[in-house]
Amino acid sequence: MSNVFIINGLPKEEPASIGLMTFKRTDIENAQYSALLKSEIETEKSTEAMYLSSFREYPTRMYNCHGMTFACRRTGIYSDEMIRIILKEEYREIKDRKDVLSGDVVIYFLGTNILHSAMVMSVNHPIIRVLSKSRAHSEIEHLVDYTPYANSEKKFYRINHETPIII
């Protein structure tokens, strides 16, 4: 677990990490944080109302949106480079939004910067609902386009396991 220190009234901690890699055995840098500010808990109610949705579970810094999407809620992935490696080694892009299915993922881009990721929960075209997490907030289910990242470019991806050898 992390060591937490208070500096200028804010938590400062040395994060922990876990062994994490792609299917191709490429190591993925990650970090687990445990400190949570009381103000972060208090902002959730206004966020729920703003996006006409509700949070699930409890707020946590143990994982971020990318850790939820790509690491089973076990840790946070904070580097765009790491997300690009995961996408390159494990996913294929879905070019047409009408082909998106439950279980796919969406990445929100601003230029070449990766802003956010989420998991597709349900699809009733053109309506797509995703499960998302932002910073220390809890998980939240919302419409894919009804988010603080609404003006970003959205790209959808599907896991791309190699065809198994059948014996």
C-alpha atoms as a PDB file:
ATOM      1  CA  MET A   1       0.000   0.000   0.000  1.00  0.00           C
ATOM      2  CA  SER A   2       1.072   3.610  -0.484  1.00  0.00           C
ATOM      3  CA  ASN A   3       2.747   5.811   2.117  1.00  0.00           C
ATOM      4  CA  VAL A   4       0.705   9.007   2.525  1.00  0.00           C
ATOM      5  CA  PHE A   5       2.148  12.337   3.639  1.00  0.00           C
ATOM      6  CA  ILE A   6       0.340  15.651   4.076  1.00  0.00           C
ATOM      7  CA  ILE A   7       2.164  18.543   2.378  1.00  0.00           C
ATOM      8  CA  ASN A   8       0.557  22.015   2.372  1.00  0.00           C
ATOM      9  CA  GLY A   9      -2.740  20.427   3.412  1.00  0.00           C
ATOM     10  CA  LEU A  10      -2.836  18.041   0.442  1.00  0.00           C
ATOM     11  CA  PRO A  11      -2.066  14.329   0.372  1.00  0.00           C
ATOM     12  CA  LYS A  12       1.250  13.384  -1.215  1.00  0.00           C
ATOM     13  CA  GLU A  13       1.980   9.720  -1.500  1.00  0.00           C
ATOM     14  CA  GLU A  14       4.384   7.264  -2.984  1.00  0.00           C
ATOM     15  CA  PRO A  15       2.157   4.999  -5.056  1.00  0.00           C
ATOM     16  CA  ALA A  16       2.289   1.249  -5.085  1.00  0.00           C
ATOM     17  CA  SER A  17       2.105  -0.715  -8.349  1.00  0.00           C
ATOM     18  CA  ILE A  18       1.345  -4.241  -9.479  1.00  0.00           C
ATOM     19  CA  GLY A  19       2.761  -6.505 -12.169  1.00  0.00           C
ATOM     20  CA  LEU A  20       0.752  -5.687 -15.293  1.00  0.00           C
ATOM     21  CA  MET A  21       1.413  -6.656 -18.895  1.00  0.00           C
ATOM     22  CA  THR A  22      -0.274  -7.127 -22.248  1.00  0.00           C
ATOM     23  CA  PHE A  23      -1.025 -10.502 -23.818  1.00  0.00           C
ATOM     24  CA  LYS A  24       2.290 -10.121 -25.669  1.00  0.00           C
ATOM     25  CA  ARG A  25       4.100  -9.780 -22.305  1.00  0.00           C
ATOM     26  CA  THR A  26       4.873  -6.058 -22.614  1.00  0.00           C
ATOM     27  CA  ASP A  27       5.105  -4.514 -19.141  1.00  0.00           C
ATOM     28  CA  ILE A  28       2.579  -1.753 -18.431  1.00  0.00           C
ATOM     29  CA  GLU A  29       3.542   0.951 -15.932  1.00  0.00           C
ATOM     30  CA  ASN A  30       0.841   1.571 -13.330  1.00  0.00           C
ATOM     31  CA  ALA A  31       0.232   3.140  -9.939  1.00  0.00           C
ATOM     32  CA  GLN A  32      -2.152   2.632  -7.025  1.00  0.00           C
ATOM     33  CA  TYR A  33      -3.028   5.619  -4.845  1.00  0.00           C
ATOM     34  CA  SER A  34      -5.033   5.350  -1.639  1.00  0.00           C
ATOM     35  CA  ALA A  35      -5.437   8.898  -0.267  1.00  0.00           C
ATOM     36  CA  LEU A  36      -8.813  10.530  -0.900  1.00  0.00           C
ATOM     37  CA  LEU A  37      -9.771  14.127  -0.192  1.00  0.00           C
ATOM     38  CA  LYS A  38     -13.071  14.826   1.552  1.00  0.00           C
ATOM     39  CA  SER A  39     -13.814  17.457  -1.134  1.00  0.00           C
ATOM     40  CA  GLU A  40     -13.567  14.756  -3.823  1.00  0.00           C
ATOM     41  CA  ILE A  41     -16.330  12.795  -2.117  1.00  0.00           C
ATOM     42  CA  GLU A  42     -18.521  15.901  -1.818  1.00  0.00           C
ATOM     43  CA  THR A  43     -18.337  16.741  -5.552  1.00  0.00           C
ATOM     44  CA  GLU A  44     -19.901  13.459  -6.629  1.00  0.00           C
ATOM     45  CA  LYS A  45     -23.510  14.502  -5.962  1.00  0.00           C
ATOM     46  CA  SER A  46     -23.303  17.544  -8.243  1.00  0.00           C
ATOM     47  CA  THR A  47     -21.640  15.453 -10.953  1.00  0.00           C
ATOM     48  CA  GLU A  48     -24.417  12.845 -10.774  1.00  0.00           C
ATOM     49  CA  ALA A  49     -27.073  15.515 -11.295  1.00  0.00           C
ATOM     50  CA  MET A  50     -25.138  17.180 -14.125  1.00  0.00           C
ATOM     51  CA  TYR A  51     -24.896  13.981 -16.197  1.00  0.00           C
ATOM     52  CA  LEU A  52     -28.292  12.510 -15.266  1.00  0.00           C
ATOM     53  CA  SER A  53     -26.682   9.377 -13.958  1.00  0.00           C
ATOM     54  CA  SER A  54     -25.652   7.788 -10.713  1.00  0.00           C
ATOM     55  CA  PHE A  55     -22.382   6.584  -9.290  1.00  0.00           C
ATOM     56  CA  ARG A  56     -21.723   2.965  -8.397  1.00  0.00           C
ATOM     57  CA  GLU A  57     -19.647   1.773  -5.450  1.00  0.00           C
ATOM     58  CA  TYR A  58     -17.399   4.228  -3.599  1.00  0.00           C
ATOM     59  CA  PRO A  59     -14.910   6.901  -4.646  1.00  0.00           C
ATOM     60  CA  THR A  60     -11.345   5.603  -4.898  1.00  0.00           C
ATOM     61  CA  ARG A  61      -7.937   6.547  -6.236  1.00  0.00           C
ATOM     62  CA  MET A  62      -6.831   2.906  -6.301  1.00  0.00           C
ATOM     63  CA  TYR A  63      -7.594   2.869 -10.051  1.00  0.00           C
ATOM     64  CA  ASN A  64      -8.459   5.409 -12.732  1.00  0.00           C
ATOM     65  CA  CYS A  65     -10.577   5.151 -15.896  1.00  0.00           C
ATOM     66  CA  HIS A  66      -7.807   3.333 -17.801  1.00  0.00           C
ATOM     67  CA  GLY A  67      -7.244   0.960 -14.891  1.00  0.00           C
ATOM     68  CA  MET A  68     -10.967   0.195 -14.869  1.00  0.00           C
ATOM     69  CA  THR A  69     -11.056  -0.311 -18.642  1.00  0.00           C
ATOM     70  CA  PHE A  70      -7.793  -2.212 -19.138  1.00  0.00           C
ATOM     71  CA  ALA A  71      -6.672  -3.565 -15.731  1.00  0.00           C
ATOM     72  CA  CYS A  72      -9.835  -4.934 -14.090  1.00  0.00           C
ATOM     73  CA  ARG A  73     -10.050  -2.130 -11.504  1.00  0.00           C
ATOM     74  CA  ARG A  74      -6.775  -3.205  -9.883  1.00  0.00           C
ATOM     75  CA  THR A  75      -4.571  -0.166 -10.577  1.00  0.00           C
ATOM     76  CA  GLY A  76      -4.306   3.108 -12.466  1.00  0.00           C
ATOM     77  CA  ILE A  77      -2.630   3.535 -15.852  1.00  0.00           C
ATOM     78  CA  TYR A  78      -1.524   7.143 -16.291  1.00  0.00           C
ATOM     79  CA  SER A  79       0.655   7.208 -19.412  1.00  0.00           C
ATOM     80  CA  ASP A  80      -0.750   7.766 -22.911  1.00  0.00           C
ATOM     81  CA  GLU A  81       2.162   5.679 -24.176  1.00  0.00           C
ATOM     82  CA  MET A  82       1.015   2.696 -22.075  1.00  0.00           C
ATOM     83  CA  ILE A  83      -2.562   3.010 -23.389  1.00  0.00           C
ATOM     84  CA  ARG A  84      -1.236   3.137 -26.971  1.00  0.00           C
ATOM     85  CA  ILE A  85       0.759  -0.056 -26.338  1.00  0.00           C
ATOM     86  CA  ILE A  86      -2.323  -1.823 -24.960  1.00  0.00           C
ATOM     87  CA  LEU A  87      -4.427  -0.700 -27.944  1.00  0.00           C
ATOM     88  CA  LYS A  88      -1.761  -1.736 -30.459  1.00  0.00           C
ATOM     89  CA  GLU A  89      -1.125  -5.157 -28.917  1.00  0.00           C
ATOM     90  CA  GLU A  90      -4.622  -6.160 -27.839  1.00  0.00           C
ATOM     91  CA  TYR A  91      -7.329  -4.182 -29.658  1.00  0.00           C
ATOM     92  CA  ARG A  92      -8.581  -3.273 -33.101  1.00  0.00           C
ATOM     93  CA  GLU A  93     -10.404  -0.074 -33.921  1.00  0.00           C
ATOM     94  CA  ILE A  94     -14.086  -0.219 -34.847  1.00  0.00           C
ATOM     95  CA  LYS A  95     -14.364   2.249 -37.720  1.00  0.00           C
ATOM     96  CA  ASP A  96     -18.164   2.484 -37.916  1.00  0.00           C
ATOM     97  CA  ARG A  97     -20.075   3.486 -34.785  1.00  0.00           C
ATOM     98  CA  LYS A  98     -23.028   1.307 -35.842  1.00  0.00           C
ATOM     99  CA  ASP A  99     -20.793  -1.771 -35.354  1.00  0.00           C
ATOM    100  CA  VAL A 100     -20.127  -1.028 -31.658  1.00  0.00           C
ATOM    101  CA  LEU A 101     -21.255  -3.764 -29.229  1.00  0.00           C
ATOM    102  CA  SER A 102     -21.478  -4.177 -25.461  1.00  0.00           C
ATOM    103  CA  GLY A 103     -18.033  -5.015 -24.135  1.00  0.00           C
ATOM    104  CA  ASP A 104     -16.175  -2.739 -26.542  1.00  0.00           C
ATOM    105  CA  VAL A 105     -14.230   0.241 -25.194  1.00  0.00           C
ATOM    106  CA  VAL A 106     -14.215   3.908 -26.125  1.00  0.00           C
ATOM    107  CA  ILE A 107     -11.222   6.216 -25.947  1.00  0.00           C
ATOM    108  CA  TYR A 108     -11.735   9.987 -25.821  1.00  0.00           C
ATOM    109  CA  PHE A 109      -8.982  11.923 -27.648  1.00  0.00           C
ATOM    110  CA  LEU A 110      -8.064  15.590 -27.825  1.00  0.00           C
ATOM    111  CA  GLY A 111      -5.675  15.714 -30.758  1.00  0.00           C
ATOM    112  CA  THR A 112      -3.169  12.971 -29.995  1.00  0.00           C
ATOM    113  CA  ASN A 113      -3.733  13.172 -26.224  1.00  0.00           C
ATOM    114  CA  ILE A 114      -5.768  10.433 -24.580  1.00  0.00           C
ATOM    115  CA  LEU A 115      -8.230  12.080 -22.207  1.00  0.00           C
ATOM    116  CA  HIS A 116     -10.382   9.220 -20.978  1.00  0.00           C
ATOM    117  CA  SER A 117     -11.507   5.632 -21.521  1.00  0.00           C
ATOM    118  CA  ALA A 118     -14.728   3.781 -20.762  1.00  0.00           C
ATOM    119  CA  MET A 119     -16.386   0.397 -21.291  1.00  0.00           C
ATOM    120  CA  VAL A 120     -19.470   0.062 -23.491  1.00  0.00           C
ATOM    121  CA  MET A 121     -22.286  -1.323 -21.346  1.00  0.00           C
ATOM    122  CA  SER A 122     -25.276  -1.268 -23.686  1.00  0.00           C
ATOM    123  CA  VAL A 123     -26.045  -0.358 -27.265  1.00  0.00           C
ATOM    124  CA  ASN A 124     -29.416   0.521 -28.778  1.00  0.00           C
ATOM    125  CA  HIS A 125     -28.245   2.487 -31.809  1.00  0.00           C
ATOM    126  CA  PRO A 126     -27.768   5.391 -31.867  1.00  0.00           C
ATOM    127  CA  ILE A 127     -27.756   5.296 -28.051  1.00  0.00           C
ATOM    128  CA  ILE A 128     -24.565   3.971 -26.468  1.00  0.00           C
ATOM    129  CA  ARG A 129     -24.174   3.790 -22.670  1.00  0.00           C
ATOM    130  CA  VAL A 130     -20.759   3.390 -21.084  1.00  0.00           C
ATOM    131  CA  LEU A 131     -19.313   2.674 -17.663  1.00  0.00           C
ATOM    132  CA  SER A 132     -16.754   5.281 -16.796  1.00  0.00           C
ATOM    133  CA  LYS A 133     -14.609   6.599 -13.944  1.00  0.00           C
ATOM    134  CA  SER A 134     -13.059  10.012 -13.531  1.00  0.00           C
ATOM    135  CA  ARG A 135     -10.173  10.730 -11.173  1.00  0.00           C
ATOM    136  CA  ALA A 136     -11.098   9.773  -7.596  1.00  0.00           C
ATOM    137  CA  HIS A 137     -14.812   9.554  -8.339  1.00  0.00           C
ATOM    138  CA  SER A 138     -16.809   6.351  -8.252  1.00  0.00           C
ATOM    139  CA  GLU A 139     -17.775   4.530 -11.415  1.00  0.00           C
ATOM    140  CA  ILE A 140     -20.660   6.090 -13.336  1.00  0.00           C
ATOM    141  CA  GLU A 141     -22.816   4.817 -16.187  1.00  0.00           C
ATOM    142  CA  HIS A 142     -23.712   7.501 -18.731  1.00  0.00           C
ATOM    143  CA  LEU A 143     -24.360   8.181 -22.409  1.00  0.00           C
ATOM    144  CA  VAL A 144     -21.135   8.033 -24.428  1.00  0.00           C
ATOM    145  CA  ASP A 145     -21.610  11.596 -25.682  1.00  0.00           C
ATOM    146  CA  TYR A 146     -22.951  13.082 -22.425  1.00  0.00           C
ATOM    147  CA  THR A 147     -19.736  13.627 -20.540  1.00  0.00           C
ATOM    148  CA  PRO A 148     -17.168  16.316 -19.760  1.00  0.00           C
ATOM    149  CA  TYR A 149     -15.321  14.906 -22.810  1.00  0.00           C
ATOM    150  CA  ALA A 150     -18.287  15.395 -25.174  1.00  0.00           C
ATOM    151  CA  ASN A 151     -16.339  17.611 -27.580  1.00  0.00           C
ATOM    152  CA  SER A 152     -13.436  15.191 -27.890  1.00  0.00           C
ATOM    153  CA  GLU A 153     -12.926  12.674 -30.683  1.00  0.00           C
ATOM    154  CA  LYS A 154     -14.242   9.257 -29.698  1.00  0.00           C
ATOM    155  CA  LYS A 155     -12.786   6.036 -31.082  1.00  0.00           C
ATOM    156  CA  PHE A 156     -14.180   2.604 -30.306  1.00  0.00           C
ATOM    157  CA  TYR A 157     -12.085  -0.552 -29.930  1.00  0.00           C
ATOM    158  CA  ARG A 158     -12.690  -4.285 -29.564  1.00  0.00           C
ATOM    159  CA  ILE A 159     -10.382  -6.830 -27.954  1.00  0.00           C
ATOM    160  CA  ASN A 160      -8.480  -8.692 -30.644  1.00  0.00           C
ATOM    161  CA  HIS A 161      -7.421 -12.090 -29.369  1.00  0.00           C
ATOM    162  CA  GLU A 162      -5.408 -14.064 -31.856  1.00  0.00           C
ATOM    163  CA  THR A 163      -7.154 -17.040 -33.413  1.00  0.00           C
ATOM    164  CA  PRO A 164      -6.438 -20.081 -31.197  1.00  0.00           C
ATOM    165  CA  ILE A 165      -4.684 -23.146 -32.488  1.00  0.00           C
ATOM    166  CA  ILE A 166      -7.279 -25.924 -32.545  1.00  0.00           C
ATOM    167  CA  ILE A 167      -5.872 -29.384 -31.993  1.00  0.00           C
END
